[in-house]
């Protein structure tokens, strides 16, 4: 098998780089054609503007809201918004209200994520019938059902003390009248009842009206929730989307107790209603005792709605119910002027890097320029893909991360070029110097980029808001730097080493051995000049002297003084 030459390795690396770029372009093209993507990244709130939603808490007479409750609500709302793929949102408190600012125009699903309290309750079913509908006469005319009224004199006290949540003694005359008068078309999230009292409510689509017993399992006992397709015992999927719930220890115990009782009842009392924000989302029959703490919510879910519910349950219920007080369009907090200023700052930094490279490395500096262009193309494609795929939005902090990346990327090239120059000073030929310099440089580049990536990762984890955007772009460009220097900069230098212009060390190549202090010794090889060798020896002696311990220094002084006395004795 023929030995792989540096030139062949270089072309192989460049081919892989081309595959990566073409792949990124293809992914972005797919997003543009099928997923509503764009060739330009989305901008964040500070650059594009968006929508401001003010949430006001629903408080009963005499009820107050604490700062701890507001802070908890802010944390949960932020998690909900982040899980929906919307980034760079700002959530703050203003008095008793919560102000949510989102880039762009949010859809109904996002609004629902924000305002929904996701108060989950598990209540036994006492009564369940289809609501009365308007009667239709022979002439086709509908006669509306009369609206029932509740007599305030009716008793609301059970005739006998209920023994459990399924006891029909909970249904008092007043509760029955309330049930008869209840209109499913007017139900909303304000339809709540104390946890130890029954609740009159309906299915989310209004198809069934219920009287439910008190809460027997709380949504706070849900430790995890995921969405997925329902599977059979053989592992095959049915195509029906469900939400899988896992209870904590207390929830597992309570759910086992309830399912044990319900499994022995018949009719509607065998059902266990799952109530979300005052509405029944599912009321499955209890066919077996569930003791492992794993339950499943099924219903008219699709993939999106099941994920919304799973996220709401997983991140927890809001400590308060909120209503949207106002929803307004807001302008960019910084605007295009600041974006242009940031881009100008980046352009100035790029120009300075290019000028330095050309002055320091002559024509070799164009390799730096080309490498920066390749890195910019890959980074732009990645950010664009993240924009339509993950909802990432570019903020001014993210732009700052990209500007910082110019220096990080250029530093890798400088490290590599200087290692090659060091090898030339030691008398190597250019091709050998490129390979030896690369082996030394790549270790330094990887160590430096690893530190940068670690810092970006820590910053991304602990930070919130715009700082996350800075951390993301910094970490992303650090990875791109490693890819570019390995698959572009080094291969290009390998190919340039084959050319006569660079191999013979033209004075404008930036790799002239004579200008670097090496002396020609034939057959395209150089040796260090006497002056350079002497300078190196002197520098090494000074460095060795600096590294001596106190004891070694005193011993050296004693040896020197005895040598001087010996010399004086001979002279005399």
PDB file of C-alpha atoms in Angstrom, residues 323-568:
ATOM      1  CA  UNK A 323     -54.678  36.561  33.909  1.00  0.00           C
ATOM      2  CA  UNK A 324     -53.282  38.519  30.947  1.00  0.00           C
ATOM      3  CA  UNK A 325     -53.691  42.151  31.919  1.00  0.00           C
ATOM      4  CA  UNK A 326     -52.240  43.531  28.687  1.00  0.00           C
ATOM      5  CA  UNK A 327     -50.384  42.414  25.586  1.00  0.00           C
ATOM      6  CA  UNK A 328     -48.505  45.051  23.620  1.00  0.00           C
ATOM      7  CA  UNK A 329     -45.958  45.225  20.828  1.00  0.00           C
ATOM      8  CA  UNK A 330     -42.686  46.793  21.951  1.00  0.00           C
ATOM      9  CA  UNK A 331     -39.841  48.228  19.909  1.00  0.00           C
ATOM     10  CA  UNK A 332     -36.249  47.038  20.036  1.00  0.00           C
ATOM     11  CA  UNK A 333     -34.508  48.088  23.245  1.00  0.00           C
ATOM     12  CA  UNK A 334     -31.288  48.771  21.370  1.00  0.00           C
ATOM     13  CA  UNK A 335     -32.255  48.730  17.711  1.00  0.00           C
ATOM     14  CA  UNK A 336     -30.371  48.623  14.457  1.00  0.00           C
ATOM     15  CA  UNK A 337     -27.985  51.445  15.446  1.00  0.00           C
ATOM     16  CA  UNK A 338     -26.381  49.365  18.185  1.00  0.00           C
ATOM     17  CA  UNK A 339     -26.281  46.325  15.918  1.00  0.00           C
ATOM     18  CA  UNK A 340     -24.483  48.331  13.241  1.00  0.00           C
ATOM     19  CA  UNK A 341     -22.087  49.669  15.891  1.00  0.00           C
ATOM     20  CA  UNK A 342     -21.354  46.131  17.022  1.00  0.00           C
ATOM     21  CA  UNK A 343     -20.753  44.966  13.477  1.00  0.00           C
ATOM     22  CA  UNK A 344     -18.459  47.934  12.846  1.00  0.00           C
ATOM     23  CA  UNK A 345     -16.495  47.073  15.980  1.00  0.00           C
ATOM     24  CA  UNK A 346     -16.149  43.509  14.740  1.00  0.00           C
ATOM     25  CA  UNK A 347     -15.064  44.731  11.301  1.00  0.00           C
ATOM     26  CA  UNK A 348     -12.415  47.001  12.837  1.00  0.00           C
ATOM     27  CA  UNK A 349     -11.096  44.093  14.898  1.00  0.00           C
ATOM     28  CA  UNK A 350     -11.039  41.891  11.804  1.00  0.00           C
ATOM     29  CA  UNK A 351      -9.138  44.521   9.798  1.00  0.00           C
ATOM     30  CA  UNK A 352      -6.561  44.899  12.582  1.00  0.00           C
ATOM     31  CA  UNK A 353      -6.061  41.126  12.712  1.00  0.00           C
ATOM     32  CA  UNK A 354      -5.620  41.020   8.927  1.00  0.00           C
ATOM     33  CA  UNK A 355      -3.118  43.913   8.948  1.00  0.00           C
ATOM     34  CA  UNK A 356      -1.115  42.326  11.748  1.00  0.00           C
ATOM     35  CA  UNK A 357      -1.084  38.981   9.931  1.00  0.00           C
ATOM     36  CA  UNK A 358       0.139  40.540   6.688  1.00  0.00           C
ATOM     37  CA  UNK A 359       2.836  42.614   8.391  1.00  0.00           C
ATOM     38  CA  UNK A 360       4.060  39.751  10.567  1.00  0.00           C
ATOM     39  CA  UNK A 361       3.663  36.835   8.165  1.00  0.00           C
ATOM     40  CA  UNK A 362       3.734  38.478   4.698  1.00  0.00           C
ATOM     41  CA  UNK A 363       1.815  36.356   2.176  1.00  0.00           C
ATOM     42  CA  UNK A 364       1.367  33.613   4.769  1.00  0.00           C
ATOM     43  CA  UNK A 365      -1.039  36.034   6.439  1.00  0.00           C
ATOM     44  CA  UNK A 366      -3.550  35.366   3.651  1.00  0.00           C
ATOM     45  CA  UNK A 367      -3.936  31.858   5.098  1.00  0.00           C
ATOM     46  CA  UNK A 368      -5.177  33.545   8.271  1.00  0.00           C
ATOM     47  CA  UNK A 369      -7.626  35.650   6.258  1.00  0.00           C
ATOM     48  CA  UNK A 370      -8.940  32.608   4.378  1.00  0.00           C
ATOM     49  CA  UNK A 371      -9.260  30.633   7.611  1.00  0.00           C
ATOM     50  CA  UNK A 372     -11.266  33.434   9.222  1.00  0.00           C
ATOM     51  CA  UNK A 373     -13.591  33.516   6.196  1.00  0.00           C
ATOM     52  CA  UNK A 374     -14.166  29.746   6.407  1.00  0.00           C
ATOM     53  CA  UNK A 375     -14.798  29.985  10.161  1.00  0.00           C
ATOM     54  CA  UNK A 376     -17.272  32.838   9.581  1.00  0.00           C
ATOM     55  CA  UNK A 377     -19.205  30.841   6.960  1.00  0.00           C
ATOM     56  CA  UNK A 378     -19.498  27.747   9.176  1.00  0.00           C
ATOM     57  CA  UNK A 379     -20.492  29.824  12.225  1.00  0.00           C
ATOM     58  CA  UNK A 380     -23.138  31.728  10.255  1.00  0.00           C
ATOM     59  CA  UNK A 381     -24.687  28.513   8.950  1.00  0.00           C
ATOM     60  CA  UNK A 382     -24.742  26.963  12.423  1.00  0.00           C
ATOM     61  CA  UNK A 383     -26.408  30.017  13.980  1.00  0.00           C
ATOM     62  CA  UNK A 384     -28.964  30.136  11.168  1.00  0.00           C
ATOM     63  CA  UNK A 385     -29.822  26.456  11.678  1.00  0.00           C
ATOM     64  CA  UNK A 386     -30.123  26.925  15.451  1.00  0.00           C
ATOM     65  CA  UNK A 387     -32.383  29.898  14.776  1.00  0.00           C
ATOM     66  CA  UNK A 388     -35.126  27.985  12.945  1.00  0.00           C
ATOM     67  CA  UNK A 389     -34.511  24.573  14.523  1.00  0.00           C
ATOM     68  CA  UNK A 390     -34.134  25.460  18.220  1.00  0.00           C
ATOM     69  CA  UNK A 391     -35.599  28.976  18.348  1.00  0.00           C
ATOM     70  CA  UNK A 392     -32.234  30.656  19.021  1.00  0.00           C
ATOM     71  CA  UNK A 393     -32.184  34.424  18.565  1.00  0.00           C
ATOM     72  CA  UNK A 394     -29.049  36.498  18.107  1.00  0.00           C
ATOM     73  CA  UNK A 395     -28.709  39.280  20.668  1.00  0.00           C
ATOM     74  CA  UNK A 396     -26.090  41.992  21.010  1.00  0.00           C
ATOM     75  CA  UNK A 397     -24.415  39.819  23.654  1.00  0.00           C
ATOM     76  CA  UNK A 398     -24.249  37.017  21.084  1.00  0.00           C
ATOM     77  CA  UNK A 399     -22.685  39.412  18.586  1.00  0.00           C
ATOM     78  CA  UNK A 400     -20.077  40.251  21.245  1.00  0.00           C
ATOM     79  CA  UNK A 401     -19.286  36.555  21.537  1.00  0.00           C
ATOM     80  CA  UNK A 402     -18.704  36.375  17.785  1.00  0.00           C
ATOM     81  CA  UNK A 403     -16.370  39.383  17.914  1.00  0.00           C
ATOM     82  CA  UNK A 404     -14.344  37.819  20.738  1.00  0.00           C
ATOM     83  CA  UNK A 405     -14.097  34.671  18.610  1.00  0.00           C
ATOM     84  CA  UNK A 406     -12.079  36.567  15.984  1.00  0.00           C
ATOM     85  CA  UNK A 407      -9.210  36.921  18.428  1.00  0.00           C
ATOM     86  CA  UNK A 408      -9.528  33.320  19.656  1.00  0.00           C
ATOM     87  CA  UNK A 409      -9.434  31.963  16.107  1.00  0.00           C
ATOM     88  CA  UNK A 410      -6.532  34.181  15.030  1.00  0.00           C
ATOM     89  CA  UNK A 411      -4.587  33.127  18.136  1.00  0.00           C
ATOM     90  CA  UNK A 412      -4.707  29.480  17.021  1.00  0.00           C
ATOM     91  CA  UNK A 413      -3.216  30.378  13.646  1.00  0.00           C
ATOM     92  CA  UNK A 414      -0.465  32.454  15.237  1.00  0.00           C
ATOM     93  CA  UNK A 415       0.467  29.582  17.572  1.00  0.00           C
ATOM     94  CA  UNK A 416       0.741  27.249  14.589  1.00  0.00           C
ATOM     95  CA  UNK A 417       2.760  29.641  12.421  1.00  0.00           C
ATOM     96  CA  UNK A 418       5.203  30.377  15.232  1.00  0.00           C
ATOM     97  CA  UNK A 419       5.766  26.674  15.852  1.00  0.00           C
ATOM     98  CA  UNK A 420       6.591  26.226  12.163  1.00  0.00           C
ATOM     99  CA  UNK A 421       8.995  29.170  12.337  1.00  0.00           C
ATOM    100  CA  UNK A 422      10.683  27.669  15.411  1.00  0.00           C
ATOM    101  CA  UNK A 423      11.296  24.467  13.453  1.00  0.00           C
ATOM    102  CA  UNK A 424      12.783  26.480  10.576  1.00  0.00           C
ATOM    103  CA  UNK A 425      15.110  28.253  13.010  1.00  0.00           C
ATOM    104  CA  UNK A 426      16.289  24.843  14.210  1.00  0.00           C
ATOM    105  CA  UNK A 427      17.381  24.024  10.658  1.00  0.00           C
ATOM    106  CA  UNK A 428      14.495  21.910   9.342  1.00  0.00           C
ATOM    107  CA  UNK A 429      13.212  22.103   5.770  1.00  0.00           C
ATOM    108  CA  UNK A 430       9.756  23.653   5.263  1.00  0.00           C
ATOM    109  CA  UNK A 431       7.840  20.397   4.707  1.00  0.00           C
ATOM    110  CA  UNK A 432       9.384  18.829   7.783  1.00  0.00           C
ATOM    111  CA  UNK A 433       8.873  22.048   9.766  1.00  0.00           C
ATOM    112  CA  UNK A 434       5.165  22.118   8.897  1.00  0.00           C
ATOM    113  CA  UNK A 435       4.608  18.570  10.157  1.00  0.00           C
ATOM    114  CA  UNK A 436       6.738  18.966  13.297  1.00  0.00           C
ATOM    115  CA  UNK A 437       5.266  22.393  14.045  1.00  0.00           C
ATOM    116  CA  UNK A 438       1.732  21.022  13.698  1.00  0.00           C
ATOM    117  CA  UNK A 439       2.361  18.259  16.243  1.00  0.00           C
ATOM    118  CA  UNK A 440       3.531  20.861  18.752  1.00  0.00           C
ATOM    119  CA  UNK A 441       0.891  23.467  17.917  1.00  0.00           C
ATOM    120  CA  UNK A 442      -2.208  21.255  18.011  1.00  0.00           C
ATOM    121  CA  UNK A 443      -1.603  20.389  21.669  1.00  0.00           C
ATOM    122  CA  UNK A 444      -1.480  24.078  22.568  1.00  0.00           C
ATOM    123  CA  UNK A 445      -4.546  24.891  20.452  1.00  0.00           C
ATOM    124  CA  UNK A 446      -6.599  22.078  22.008  1.00  0.00           C
ATOM    125  CA  UNK A 447      -5.591  23.054  25.548  1.00  0.00           C
ATOM    126  CA  UNK A 448      -6.463  26.709  24.928  1.00  0.00           C
ATOM    127  CA  UNK A 449      -9.801  25.939  23.253  1.00  0.00           C
ATOM    128  CA  UNK A 450     -10.699  23.435  25.973  1.00  0.00           C
ATOM    129  CA  UNK A 451     -10.355  26.178  28.597  1.00  0.00           C
ATOM    130  CA  UNK A 452     -12.436  28.572  26.483  1.00  0.00           C
ATOM    131  CA  UNK A 453     -15.130  25.949  25.928  1.00  0.00           C
ATOM    132  CA  UNK A 454     -15.224  25.058  29.631  1.00  0.00           C
ATOM    133  CA  UNK A 455     -15.671  28.736  30.541  1.00  0.00           C
ATOM    134  CA  UNK A 456     -18.439  29.111  27.958  1.00  0.00           C
ATOM    135  CA  UNK A 457     -20.180  25.964  29.225  1.00  0.00           C
ATOM    136  CA  UNK A 458     -20.131  27.085  32.858  1.00  0.00           C
ATOM    137  CA  UNK A 459     -21.367  30.544  31.861  1.00  0.00           C
ATOM    138  CA  UNK A 460     -24.206  29.041  29.808  1.00  0.00           C
ATOM    139  CA  UNK A 461     -25.342  26.835  32.699  1.00  0.00           C
ATOM    140  CA  UNK A 462     -25.293  29.422  35.489  1.00  0.00           C
ATOM    141  CA  UNK A 463     -26.347  32.521  33.524  1.00  0.00           C
ATOM    142  CA  UNK A 464     -29.782  33.674  32.393  1.00  0.00           C
ATOM    143  CA  UNK A 465     -31.046  35.995  29.674  1.00  0.00           C
ATOM    144  CA  UNK A 466     -28.684  37.609  27.201  1.00  0.00           C
ATOM    145  CA  UNK A 467     -25.561  36.255  28.900  1.00  0.00           C
ATOM    146  CA  UNK A 468     -26.571  32.790  27.709  1.00  0.00           C
ATOM    147  CA  UNK A 469     -26.408  34.124  24.136  1.00  0.00           C
ATOM    148  CA  UNK A 470     -22.825  35.283  24.688  1.00  0.00           C
ATOM    149  CA  UNK A 471     -21.862  31.907  26.181  1.00  0.00           C
ATOM    150  CA  UNK A 472     -23.499  30.004  23.317  1.00  0.00           C
ATOM    151  CA  UNK A 473     -21.728  31.894  20.528  1.00  0.00           C
ATOM    152  CA  UNK A 474     -18.414  31.731  22.414  1.00  0.00           C
ATOM    153  CA  UNK A 475     -18.660  27.962  22.854  1.00  0.00           C
ATOM    154  CA  UNK A 476     -19.859  27.449  19.289  1.00  0.00           C
ATOM    155  CA  UNK A 477     -17.006  29.439  17.744  1.00  0.00           C
ATOM    156  CA  UNK A 478     -14.485  27.612  19.939  1.00  0.00           C
ATOM    157  CA  UNK A 479     -15.570  24.302  18.385  1.00  0.00           C
ATOM    158  CA  UNK A 480     -15.479  25.866  14.915  1.00  0.00           C
ATOM    159  CA  UNK A 481     -11.926  27.081  15.604  1.00  0.00           C
ATOM    160  CA  UNK A 482     -10.706  23.517  16.193  1.00  0.00           C
ATOM    161  CA  UNK A 483     -12.450  22.286  13.029  1.00  0.00           C
ATOM    162  CA  UNK A 484     -11.034  25.070  10.840  1.00  0.00           C
ATOM    163  CA  UNK A 485      -7.451  24.882  12.078  1.00  0.00           C
ATOM    164  CA  UNK A 486      -7.432  21.072  11.641  1.00  0.00           C
ATOM    165  CA  UNK A 487      -9.326  20.777   8.347  1.00  0.00           C
ATOM    166  CA  UNK A 488      -8.304  23.998   6.599  1.00  0.00           C
ATOM    167  CA  UNK A 489      -5.320  25.902   8.016  1.00  0.00           C
ATOM    168  CA  UNK A 490      -2.992  22.922   8.430  1.00  0.00           C
ATOM    169  CA  UNK A 491      -3.910  21.288   5.072  1.00  0.00           C
ATOM    170  CA  UNK A 492      -3.438  24.585   3.230  1.00  0.00           C
ATOM    171  CA  UNK A 493      -0.013  25.025   4.819  1.00  0.00           C
ATOM    172  CA  UNK A 494       0.870  21.454   3.815  1.00  0.00           C
ATOM    173  CA  UNK A 495       0.015  22.268   0.197  1.00  0.00           C
ATOM    174  CA  UNK A 496       1.851  25.607   0.268  1.00  0.00           C
ATOM    175  CA  UNK A 497       4.957  23.805   1.535  1.00  0.00           C
ATOM    176  CA  UNK A 498       4.985  21.929  -1.802  1.00  0.00           C
ATOM    177  CA  UNK A 499       5.190  25.144  -3.829  1.00  0.00           C
ATOM    178  CA  UNK A 500       8.489  26.620  -4.912  1.00  0.00           C
ATOM    179  CA  UNK A 501       7.613  30.096  -3.617  1.00  0.00           C
ATOM    180  CA  UNK A 502       7.249  28.973   0.005  1.00  0.00           C
ATOM    181  CA  UNK A 503       9.589  25.963  -0.076  1.00  0.00           C
ATOM    182  CA  UNK A 504      12.551  28.044  -1.149  1.00  0.00           C
ATOM    183  CA  UNK A 505      11.791  30.646   1.496  1.00  0.00           C
ATOM    184  CA  UNK A 506      10.966  33.713  -0.601  1.00  0.00           C
ATOM    185  CA  UNK A 507      11.418  36.862   1.454  1.00  0.00           C
ATOM    186  CA  UNK A 508       7.738  37.725   1.051  1.00  0.00           C
ATOM    187  CA  UNK A 509       6.547  34.245   2.010  1.00  0.00           C
ATOM    188  CA  UNK A 510       6.819  34.876   5.747  1.00  0.00           C
ATOM    189  CA  UNK A 511       8.817  31.650   6.060  1.00  0.00           C
ATOM    190  CA  UNK A 512      12.272  32.809   4.956  1.00  0.00           C
ATOM    191  CA  UNK A 513      14.756  30.782   7.062  1.00  0.00           C
ATOM    192  CA  UNK A 514      17.479  33.415   6.623  1.00  0.00           C
ATOM    193  CA  UNK A 515      15.255  36.155   7.978  1.00  0.00           C
ATOM    194  CA  UNK A 516      14.414  33.859  10.883  1.00  0.00           C
ATOM    195  CA  UNK A 517      18.084  33.341  11.792  1.00  0.00           C
ATOM    196  CA  UNK A 518      18.869  29.966  10.156  1.00  0.00           C
ATOM    197  CA  UNK A 519      21.863  29.373   7.805  1.00  0.00           C
ATOM    198  CA  UNK A 520      21.635  27.330   4.582  1.00  0.00           C
ATOM    199  CA  UNK A 521      23.567  24.037   4.725  1.00  0.00           C
ATOM    200  CA  UNK A 522      22.587  22.495   1.377  1.00  0.00           C
ATOM    201  CA  UNK A 523      19.784  20.328   0.030  1.00  0.00           C
ATOM    202  CA  UNK A 524      17.111  22.781   1.183  1.00  0.00           C
ATOM    203  CA  UNK A 525      18.278  22.414   4.780  1.00  0.00           C
ATOM    204  CA  UNK A 526      19.444  25.112   7.130  1.00  0.00           C
ATOM    205  CA  UNK A 527      21.386  25.201  10.337  1.00  0.00           C
ATOM    206  CA  UNK A 528      21.248  27.802  13.082  1.00  0.00           C
ATOM    207  CA  UNK A 529      23.819  30.574  12.620  1.00  0.00           C
ATOM    208  CA  UNK A 530      26.692  30.915  15.102  1.00  0.00           C
ATOM    209  CA  UNK A 531      25.216  34.105  16.449  1.00  0.00           C
ATOM    210  CA  UNK A 532      21.834  32.475  16.966  1.00  0.00           C
ATOM    211  CA  UNK A 533      23.423  29.402  18.586  1.00  0.00           C
ATOM    212  CA  UNK A 534      25.526  31.631  20.870  1.00  0.00           C
ATOM    213  CA  UNK A 535      22.486  33.672  21.795  1.00  0.00           C
ATOM    214  CA  UNK A 536      20.533  30.518  22.558  1.00  0.00           C
ATOM    215  CA  UNK A 537      23.374  29.185  24.777  1.00  0.00           C
ATOM    216  CA  UNK A 538      23.620  32.489  26.641  1.00  0.00           C
ATOM    217  CA  UNK A 539      19.865  32.593  27.118  1.00  0.00           C
ATOM    218  CA  UNK A 540      19.875  28.995  28.390  1.00  0.00           C
ATOM    219  CA  UNK A 541      22.668  29.824  30.911  1.00  0.00           C
ATOM    220  CA  UNK A 542      20.712  32.795  32.242  1.00  0.00           C
ATOM    221  CA  UNK A 543      17.560  30.687  32.541  1.00  0.00           C
ATOM    222  CA  UNK A 544      19.472  27.942  34.385  1.00  0.00           C
ATOM    223  CA  UNK A 545      20.870  30.521  36.794  1.00  0.00           C
ATOM    224  CA  UNK A 546      17.369  31.796  37.540  1.00  0.00           C
ATOM    225  CA  UNK A 547      16.147  28.278  38.352  1.00  0.00           C
ATOM    226  CA  UNK A 548      18.953  27.575  40.914  1.00  0.00           C
ATOM    227  CA  UNK A 549      17.988  27.051  44.543  1.00  0.00           C
ATOM    228  CA  UNK A 550      19.605  29.128  47.310  1.00  0.00           C
ATOM    229  CA  UNK A 551      21.840  26.212  48.285  1.00  0.00           C
ATOM    230  CA  UNK A 552      22.948  25.677  44.684  1.00  0.00           C
ATOM    231  CA  UNK A 553      23.639  29.377  44.306  1.00  0.00           C
ATOM    232  CA  UNK A 554      25.834  29.460  47.459  1.00  0.00           C
ATOM    233  CA  UNK A 555      27.698  26.344  46.339  1.00  0.00           C
ATOM    234  CA  UNK A 556      28.307  27.960  42.944  1.00  0.00           C
ATOM    235  CA  UNK A 557      29.640  31.103  44.635  1.00  0.00           C
ATOM    236  CA  UNK A 558      32.015  29.010  46.811  1.00  0.00           C
ATOM    237  CA  UNK A 559      33.312  27.164  43.761  1.00  0.00           C
ATOM    238  CA  UNK A 560      33.814  30.468  41.961  1.00  0.00           C
ATOM    239  CA  UNK A 561      35.669  32.076  44.892  1.00  0.00           C
ATOM    240  CA  UNK A 562      37.978  29.060  45.375  1.00  0.00           C
ATOM    241  CA  UNK A 563      38.685  29.100  41.641  1.00  0.00           C
ATOM    242  CA  UNK A 564      39.626  32.761  41.879  1.00  0.00           C
ATOM    243  CA  UNK A 565      41.994  32.118  44.860  1.00  0.00           C
ATOM    244  CA  UNK A 566      43.640  29.268  42.984  1.00  0.00           C
ATOM    245  CA  UNK A 567      44.220  31.522  40.006  1.00  0.00           C
ATOM    246  CA  UNK A 568      45.693  34.254  42.203  1.00  0.00           C
TER     247      UNK A 568
END
